[in-house]
Amino acid sequence: MEKLDLFKTKLNEVADISAAMALLGWDQQTYMPRGGAQDRGDIFSTMAGLLHEKVTSPEAIALLEEMKELAKSMDPDSDDARLIKVTAKAMDKQLKLPKRYVEEFAMATTVAQTEWEHAKHENNFALYQPHLEKVVELRREYASYFQPYEHVYDPLLDDFEPGLKTAEVIAIFDELRPRQVELIKAITAAKQVDDSFLKLEYDPDVQWEFGKEVVTAMGYDFNRGRIDQVEHPFTTGFGIDDVRITTHVYPKMVTSALFSTIHEGGHALYEQGIDHKYRRTPLATGASMALHESQSRMWENLVGRSLGFWKFFYPKLQAKFPTQLGNVSMEQFYKAVNKVSPSFIRTEADEATYNLHIMLRLELEIALMEGTLAVKDLPEAWNTRMKDYLGVVPPNDTKGVLQDVHWSSGMIGYFPTYALGNLVSVQLWEVIQRQIPDLDSQIANGKFDGLLGWLRENVHKTGAKFEPQEMVQKITGSKINPQPYLRYLTNKYSSIYGL
Ligand code: ZN
């Protein structure tokens, strides 16, 4: 067992270096001055190179081979066997990449992120174009190291959704698209919901305090986390006991910061809920991004946009904003936060149109990776699809192709996980409702420990020990399936819009 202990020690060291890099990433997006991008890029590049050297050294490779042998004599579902399996998969990927690639990718994406933010601020895609071209070129090179594959997008998707294939995602989306488009048409033809009161001026400091109250009630532990303001909200962690969230407060969009705080809080609850026995190992993270999004989207939508949630929280919000909400009833407010309206910004999209934003991005990503779409043609391709899918064309690139951070940080292959997370959230929810029959009344009383306890026990605590499809199958009895989500959307919006 000596060798197994040595292996775990090495994994602890790798986890520590990765956590240090994540901390630098957090700082980059919260407090780093823009002029620091090149310096930060150098640090990232050096650290990524060191990490790559460490995990691909002859000693590390020999140790891993011994571990793979040892695992054959273990129970395949034991923690140790799974730890070896997950590590071996990640390392086999690293071994395929030249060190030069890893360093170049770290540098290119650090610079591209800063340039993206600048270009978005200036509404000038041309400033960003050469940086995105570099990132796309590097991602295509990345895929080339994993040949043969069924699809050039498969190796990218696998980094976020282990085991899932591009063809499976396309099949799921093909099942979703016509039903969602049909639902949106029916809603558009119905009597519209008034949400004008959400766009009044709301004091940012009071919004900020309210968001903190809500995530505290959800069970987010501020003793093991903190919240800061950024351009594009995200969650990151440097261990199970230091998981940080971020948000962006808009004075004239009162629900934006609130729902993004709840969303990131959902991610953070997942990370804070992982069993401490996996500390400083590759298992101390979520099973996949779709599983992660199933948690964030569940808290944001199934909880945060439910009638019960607002029965409890609306009087509190109303008391904070008496001028804006004094004459607005809870039912009016509930309808307003669920208003369906095809719009430009994905993160502000309602549940009925959200997945269409994702389908658009998936198609563009696949075209970029296949080489059938050039980066310079992206803004036009974006706008054409917006018109086709949502019937609206963004007035500028800031509200269009420049809105998301993902591509600048090299995260091509990530977007589908948002839509898959939506589907999984409802699959889980149906099971939770059966197992906690009074869930709705618990939520309406501001009690979230029943729900959080269930999630801790069934989803959070095992971290990345199991693959996502395996977990969804085990908990719900089927793999990722769009039908529960479609049922949920139809029921919810039929009642709100009287369809
Ligand atoms: Zn998320």
XYZ file of C-alpha atoms and ligand atoms in Angstrom:
500
model
C 0.000 0.000 0.000
C 3.056 2.257 0.224
C 2.863 3.043 -3.475
C -0.817 3.942 -3.202
C 0.029 6.437 -0.462
C 2.793 7.923 -2.600
C 0.337 8.208 -5.490
C -2.151 10.053 -3.283
C 0.560 12.407 -2.025
C 1.447 13.265 -5.625
C -2.224 13.905 -6.379
C -2.429 16.212 -3.365
C 0.473 18.234 -4.738
C -1.138 18.461 -8.173
C -4.397 19.576 -6.538
C -2.522 22.282 -4.608
C -0.848 23.668 -7.734
C -4.188 23.621 -9.574
C -5.809 25.435 -6.654
C -3.079 28.095 -6.735
C -3.777 28.608 -10.436
C -7.514 28.836 -9.741
C -6.796 31.490 -7.116
C -4.812 33.495 -9.678
C -7.756 33.086 -12.063
C -10.189 34.340 -9.427
C -7.981 37.366 -8.816
C -7.699 38.018 -12.539
C -11.458 38.322 -12.855
C -12.096 40.232 -9.639
C -9.286 42.636 -8.728
C -6.400 42.395 -11.216
C -5.787 45.656 -13.130
C -6.234 45.320 -16.900
C -2.584 46.216 -17.472
C -1.603 43.074 -15.558
C -2.776 40.688 -18.269
C 0.631 40.015 -19.809
C 2.291 39.485 -16.404
C -0.521 37.177 -15.367
C -0.270 35.302 -18.661
C 3.424 34.645 -17.989
C 2.656 33.289 -14.520
C -0.099 31.035 -15.846
C 2.040 29.821 -18.695
C 4.947 28.920 -16.385
C 2.682 27.223 -13.850
C 0.777 25.294 -16.510
C 4.121 24.142 -17.914
C 5.389 23.069 -14.478
C 2.175 21.215 -13.769
C 2.328 19.492 -17.136
C 5.961 18.503 -16.493
C 5.028 17.128 -13.094
C 2.137 14.973 -14.237
C 3.907 13.706 -17.366
C 7.305 12.914 -15.773
C 8.641 9.355 -16.285
C 8.222 8.703 -12.522
C 4.613 9.848 -12.583
C 3.859 7.707 -15.617
C 5.492 4.639 -14.052
C 3.585 5.193 -10.803
C 0.285 5.514 -12.643
C 0.950 2.283 -14.560
C 1.522 0.492 -11.230
C -1.716 1.970 -9.928
C -3.674 0.791 -12.961
C -2.373 -2.728 -12.242
C -3.244 -2.450 -8.569
C -6.766 -1.232 -9.425
C -7.483 -4.527 -11.183
C -7.497 -6.267 -7.801
C -9.814 -3.642 -6.253
C -13.577 -3.358 -6.078
C -14.188 -1.217 -9.203
C -16.622 1.001 -7.273
C -14.271 1.618 -4.355
C -12.954 5.141 -3.799
C -9.383 4.079 -4.576
C -10.274 2.300 -7.820
C -12.320 5.295 -8.980
C -9.589 7.716 -7.984
C -7.114 5.771 -10.112
C -9.571 5.576 -13.018
C -10.361 9.306 -13.020
C -6.678 10.228 -12.656
C -5.612 7.842 -15.415
C -8.138 9.350 -17.814
C -6.965 12.915 -17.109
C -3.315 11.938 -17.317
C -3.722 10.016 -20.546
C -5.113 13.260 -21.979
C -2.201 15.329 -20.662
C 0.290 12.852 -22.092
C -1.076 13.426 -25.566
C -0.329 17.167 -25.362
C 3.122 18.643 -25.977
C 4.333 20.977 -23.233
C 4.617 23.737 -25.838
C 0.876 23.417 -26.522
C -0.066 23.651 -22.853
C 2.028 26.785 -22.308
C 0.847 28.456 -25.492
C -2.795 27.749 -24.673
C -2.411 29.182 -21.141
C -0.832 32.352 -22.511
C -3.238 32.807 -25.433
C -6.367 32.406 -23.316
C -5.152 34.729 -20.562
C -4.553 37.514 -23.080
C -7.756 36.726 -25.020
C -9.883 37.048 -21.878
C -8.642 40.540 -21.173
C -8.981 41.553 -24.820
C -12.482 40.106 -24.930
C -13.514 42.201 -21.941
C -12.064 45.292 -23.601
C -13.702 44.525 -26.965
C -17.050 43.904 -25.271
C -16.760 47.196 -23.423
C -15.856 49.033 -26.655
C -18.408 47.085 -28.716
C -15.654 46.283 -31.207
C -15.396 42.671 -32.362
C -12.347 43.471 -34.527
C -10.255 44.049 -31.359
C -11.064 40.513 -30.221
C -10.976 38.728 -33.568
C -7.217 37.923 -33.794
C -7.220 36.616 -30.204
C -10.229 34.404 -30.788
C -8.683 33.150 -34.031
C -5.674 32.044 -32.014
C -7.854 30.277 -29.448
C -9.879 28.476 -32.122
C -6.697 27.417 -33.897
C -5.337 26.042 -30.610
C -8.585 24.186 -29.873
C -8.512 22.578 -33.301
C -4.931 21.574 -32.632
C -6.080 20.156 -29.275
C -8.688 17.944 -30.959
C -6.055 16.716 -33.417
C -4.112 15.094 -30.537
C -7.117 12.847 -29.832
C -7.556 11.311 -33.264
C -9.227 9.099 -34.160
C -12.536 10.522 -32.980
C -16.075 10.252 -34.308
C -16.387 14.029 -34.395
C -13.800 16.814 -34.065
C -15.948 18.305 -31.248
C -15.888 15.079 -29.175
C -12.520 15.653 -27.452
C -13.614 19.159 -26.358
C -17.008 17.995 -25.104
C -15.399 15.172 -23.140
C -13.427 17.655 -21.022
C -16.661 19.046 -19.600
C -18.973 16.049 -19.980
C -16.938 12.868 -19.547
C -18.126 10.085 -21.818
C -20.704 12.094 -23.761
C -20.533 12.244 -27.582
C -21.435 15.107 -29.936
C -23.957 12.867 -31.715
C -25.794 12.221 -28.414
C -26.063 15.950 -27.690
C -27.339 16.682 -31.191
C -29.970 13.934 -30.811
C -31.149 15.357 -27.460
C -31.311 18.896 -28.880
C -33.218 17.697 -31.950
C -35.857 16.287 -29.603
C -36.034 19.519 -27.610
C -35.995 22.150 -30.343
C -39.382 21.661 -32.057
C -41.274 21.375 -28.747
C -39.628 24.479 -27.315
C -40.198 26.507 -30.478
C -43.858 25.428 -30.450
C -44.247 26.433 -26.804
C -42.681 29.858 -27.414
C -45.091 30.450 -30.308
C -48.073 29.619 -28.108
C -46.799 31.933 -25.375
C -46.130 34.772 -27.826
C -49.742 34.523 -29.009
C -51.106 34.678 -25.436
C -51.761 37.722 -23.249
C -48.392 39.193 -22.253
C -47.020 39.597 -18.741
C -46.084 43.042 -17.413
C -42.568 43.179 -15.973
C -41.942 46.928 -16.334
C -41.536 47.346 -12.547
C -38.447 45.098 -12.633
C -36.671 47.698 -14.786
C -37.002 50.619 -12.400
C -33.974 51.905 -10.506
C -33.071 49.570 -7.577
C -30.283 50.553 -5.149
C -27.307 48.265 -5.964
C -26.209 48.042 -2.311
C -29.636 46.835 -1.225
C -29.715 44.326 -4.108
C -26.304 43.079 -2.999
C -27.479 42.573 0.602
C -30.639 40.776 -0.501
C -28.667 38.350 -2.679
C -26.461 37.502 0.293
C -29.504 36.879 2.501
C -30.943 34.489 -0.075
C -27.791 32.386 -0.556
C -27.309 32.249 3.196
C -30.848 30.858 3.537
C -30.051 28.296 0.814
C -27.214 26.998 2.995
C -24.154 28.632 1.387
C -21.482 28.810 4.059
C -19.791 32.242 4.100
C -17.270 30.896 6.590
C -16.044 28.718 3.704
C -16.647 31.189 0.888
C -17.145 34.805 -0.123
C -18.867 36.850 -2.810
C -17.380 39.543 -5.076
C -18.481 41.580 -8.090
C -17.251 40.809 -11.615
C -18.108 41.393 -15.258
C -19.253 37.801 -15.864
C -20.363 35.864 -12.754
C -18.706 32.524 -11.977
C -17.902 30.181 -9.081
C -14.462 28.892 -8.233
C -12.844 27.017 -5.382
C -9.453 26.275 -3.917
C -10.579 23.357 -1.791
C -13.874 22.099 -0.356
C -13.634 24.748 2.363
C -12.918 27.792 0.167
C -15.563 28.035 -2.550
C -16.195 31.550 -3.877
C -19.043 33.057 -5.844
C -19.345 36.273 -7.845
C -22.127 38.406 -9.247
C -22.791 41.529 -11.295
C -25.311 44.078 -10.002
C -27.320 46.137 -12.513
C -29.270 49.068 -10.998
C -32.083 48.748 -13.570
C -32.410 44.939 -13.683
C -33.278 43.914 -10.157
C -33.546 40.193 -10.878
C -30.243 39.869 -12.743
C -27.881 39.919 -9.754
C -30.352 37.990 -7.640
C -30.749 35.042 -10.014
C -27.068 34.974 -10.912
C -26.204 34.928 -7.190
C -28.647 32.054 -6.630
C -27.204 30.283 -9.682
C -23.606 30.576 -8.503
C -24.765 29.670 -4.995
C -26.096 26.404 -6.454
C -22.682 25.635 -7.918
C -20.985 26.509 -4.664
C -23.301 24.313 -2.561
C -22.236 21.390 -4.748
C -18.529 22.056 -4.169
C -18.980 22.776 -0.453
C -20.959 19.537 -0.124
C -18.282 17.135 -1.357
C -17.107 14.603 1.212
C -13.902 15.785 2.923
C -12.338 12.370 2.390
C -11.771 13.468 -1.249
C -9.914 16.640 -0.217
C -6.979 17.569 -2.483
C -7.754 14.806 -5.011
C -9.249 14.866 -8.532
C -12.508 13.548 -7.026
C -13.048 16.786 -5.074
C -15.105 18.456 -7.782
C -18.448 17.992 -9.535
C -19.078 14.909 -11.694
C -19.386 17.034 -14.844
C -20.456 20.492 -15.920
C -23.984 19.269 -16.751
C -24.271 17.889 -13.220
C -22.919 21.190 -11.954
C -25.415 23.145 -14.043
C -28.191 20.842 -12.853
C -27.471 22.181 -9.368
C -27.151 25.865 -10.283
C -30.166 25.800 -12.598
C -32.228 23.882 -10.042
C -31.673 26.560 -7.390
C -32.080 29.382 -9.886
C -35.219 28.139 -11.634
C -36.977 25.262 -9.876
C -36.470 26.949 -6.506
C -35.793 30.644 -7.233
C -38.468 31.095 -9.884
C -41.133 29.081 -8.041
C -44.281 30.430 -6.440
C -43.355 28.964 -3.057
C -39.988 30.702 -3.006
C -41.615 34.080 -3.553
C -44.351 33.424 -0.991
C -41.496 33.489 1.491
C -39.110 36.038 -0.017
C -41.401 38.545 -1.730
C -42.547 40.344 1.441
C -38.867 40.755 2.363
C -37.943 42.160 -1.045
C -41.005 44.400 -1.037
C -39.953 45.812 2.343
C -36.532 46.682 0.927
C -37.998 48.394 -2.154
C -41.354 49.886 -1.089
C -41.394 52.581 -3.805
C -40.760 50.147 -6.646
C -42.803 47.164 -5.407
C -45.319 48.577 -2.924
C -48.201 48.258 -5.376
C -47.074 45.028 -7.030
C -48.693 41.823 -5.781
C -46.737 38.623 -5.195
C -48.572 36.951 -8.098
C -47.669 39.813 -10.444
C -44.068 39.586 -9.328
C -43.972 35.795 -9.765
C -45.327 36.126 -13.316
C -42.855 38.905 -14.103
C -39.806 36.863 -13.065
C -41.090 34.087 -15.316
C -41.945 36.285 -18.279
C -41.088 34.652 -21.587
C -39.602 37.032 -24.087
C -37.059 36.199 -26.787
C -34.041 38.327 -25.896
C -30.385 38.898 -26.735
C -28.573 37.861 -23.585
C -28.311 34.176 -22.668
C -27.762 34.723 -18.947
C -30.926 36.848 -18.768
C -32.999 34.428 -20.850
C -36.187 32.893 -19.470
C -36.515 29.145 -19.127
C -38.558 28.707 -22.312
C -36.022 30.379 -24.617
C -32.778 29.567 -22.787
C -31.956 26.319 -24.549
C -32.288 27.979 -27.963
C -29.386 30.281 -27.030
C -27.364 27.155 -26.321
C -28.317 25.418 -29.573
C -27.132 28.476 -31.503
C -23.762 28.407 -29.732
C -23.333 24.668 -30.233
C -23.877 25.018 -33.985
C -21.352 27.859 -34.211
C -18.787 25.996 -32.120
C -19.119 22.902 -34.265
C -18.728 25.007 -37.434
C -15.626 26.747 -36.016
C -14.094 23.409 -35.086
C -14.964 21.825 -38.425
C -13.430 24.844 -40.123
C -16.606 25.649 -42.056
C -16.972 29.029 -40.311
C -14.219 31.653 -40.002
C -13.945 33.776 -36.846
C -14.309 36.969 -38.892
C -17.741 35.764 -40.054
C -18.940 34.968 -36.526
C -20.902 38.186 -35.839
C -22.967 37.738 -38.982
C -23.520 34.008 -38.375
C -24.567 34.841 -34.824
C -27.119 37.435 -35.897
C -28.573 35.241 -38.629
C -29.213 32.421 -36.181
C -30.644 34.782 -33.552
C -33.210 35.839 -36.126
C -33.988 32.245 -37.117
C -34.252 30.868 -33.590
C -35.507 33.747 -31.492
C -36.788 36.237 -34.027
C -34.606 39.049 -32.668
C -31.334 40.550 -33.895
C -28.957 42.139 -31.364
C -28.406 45.878 -31.955
C -24.648 45.480 -31.472
C -21.974 42.821 -30.871
C -21.734 43.574 -27.151
C -25.285 42.226 -26.880
C -24.517 39.544 -29.468
C -21.424 37.549 -30.213
C -19.306 39.333 -27.566
C -21.583 38.602 -24.620
C -19.984 35.415 -23.243
C -16.543 34.934 -21.701
C -16.277 31.221 -22.583
C -14.562 31.251 -25.965
C -11.904 33.723 -24.819
C -10.896 31.339 -22.054
C -10.784 28.417 -24.491
C -13.956 26.808 -23.159
C -15.322 25.580 -26.475
C -17.483 22.540 -25.689
C -18.899 23.984 -22.475
C -22.160 25.552 -23.675
C -24.153 22.334 -24.237
C -23.712 21.504 -20.547
C -26.034 24.396 -19.608
C -28.918 22.918 -21.566
C -28.122 19.401 -20.393
C -28.025 20.750 -16.839
C -31.549 22.105 -17.298
C -32.732 18.652 -18.329
C -30.974 16.883 -15.452
C -32.278 19.413 -12.911
C -35.875 18.444 -13.694
C -35.083 14.721 -13.850
C -33.684 15.025 -10.316
C -36.554 17.278 -9.217
C -39.158 14.649 -10.110
C -37.355 12.170 -7.840
C -36.968 14.738 -5.050
C -40.683 15.581 -5.172
C -41.527 11.897 -4.722
C -39.092 11.498 -1.833
C -39.895 14.805 -0.076
C -43.689 15.066 -0.465
C -43.935 18.400 1.392
C -41.053 20.008 -0.540
C -43.213 22.868 -1.832
C -44.403 23.873 1.629
C -40.860 23.639 3.007
C -39.717 26.081 0.326
C -42.703 28.351 0.949
C -41.570 28.529 4.581
C -38.010 29.430 3.625
C -36.738 26.019 4.709
C -34.123 24.610 2.358
C -32.351 22.096 4.565
C -34.581 19.220 3.389
C -33.691 19.892 -0.233
C -30.029 20.587 0.476
C -29.792 17.444 2.600
C -31.166 15.356 -0.269
C -28.750 16.929 -2.748
C -25.805 16.445 -0.382
C -26.654 12.775 0.076
C -27.534 11.897 -3.514
C -25.470 14.260 -5.670
C -22.850 16.318 -3.841
C -20.985 14.051 -1.487
C -19.530 11.646 -4.077
C -17.861 14.468 -6.043
C -16.400 13.263 -9.333
C -16.313 9.598 -8.306
C -18.987 8.605 -10.853
C -19.458 9.642 -14.495
C -22.436 11.940 -15.178
C -24.589 9.515 -17.179
C -23.895 6.839 -14.578
C -25.090 9.147 -11.789
C -28.203 10.317 -13.608
C -29.072 6.698 -14.405
C -28.503 5.608 -10.807
C -30.565 8.413 -9.253
C -33.404 8.770 -11.755
C -33.504 5.390 -13.498
C -32.710 6.791 -16.945
C -29.914 8.606 -18.739
C -30.133 12.314 -19.656
C -33.644 12.639 -21.054
C -35.448 15.763 -22.359
C -38.995 14.582 -21.592
C -39.256 15.622 -17.904
C -37.993 19.109 -18.791
C -40.525 19.477 -21.599
C -43.300 18.330 -19.220
C -42.166 20.865 -16.626
C -42.011 23.771 -19.091
C -45.431 22.974 -20.531
C -47.072 22.735 -17.098
C -45.455 25.865 -15.728
C -46.134 28.123 -18.689
C -49.612 26.759 -19.336
C -50.534 27.956 -15.889
C -48.761 31.327 -16.130
C -50.003 32.182 -19.634
C -53.322 30.332 -19.483
C -52.462 28.192 -22.529
Zn -23.448 27.897 -14.114
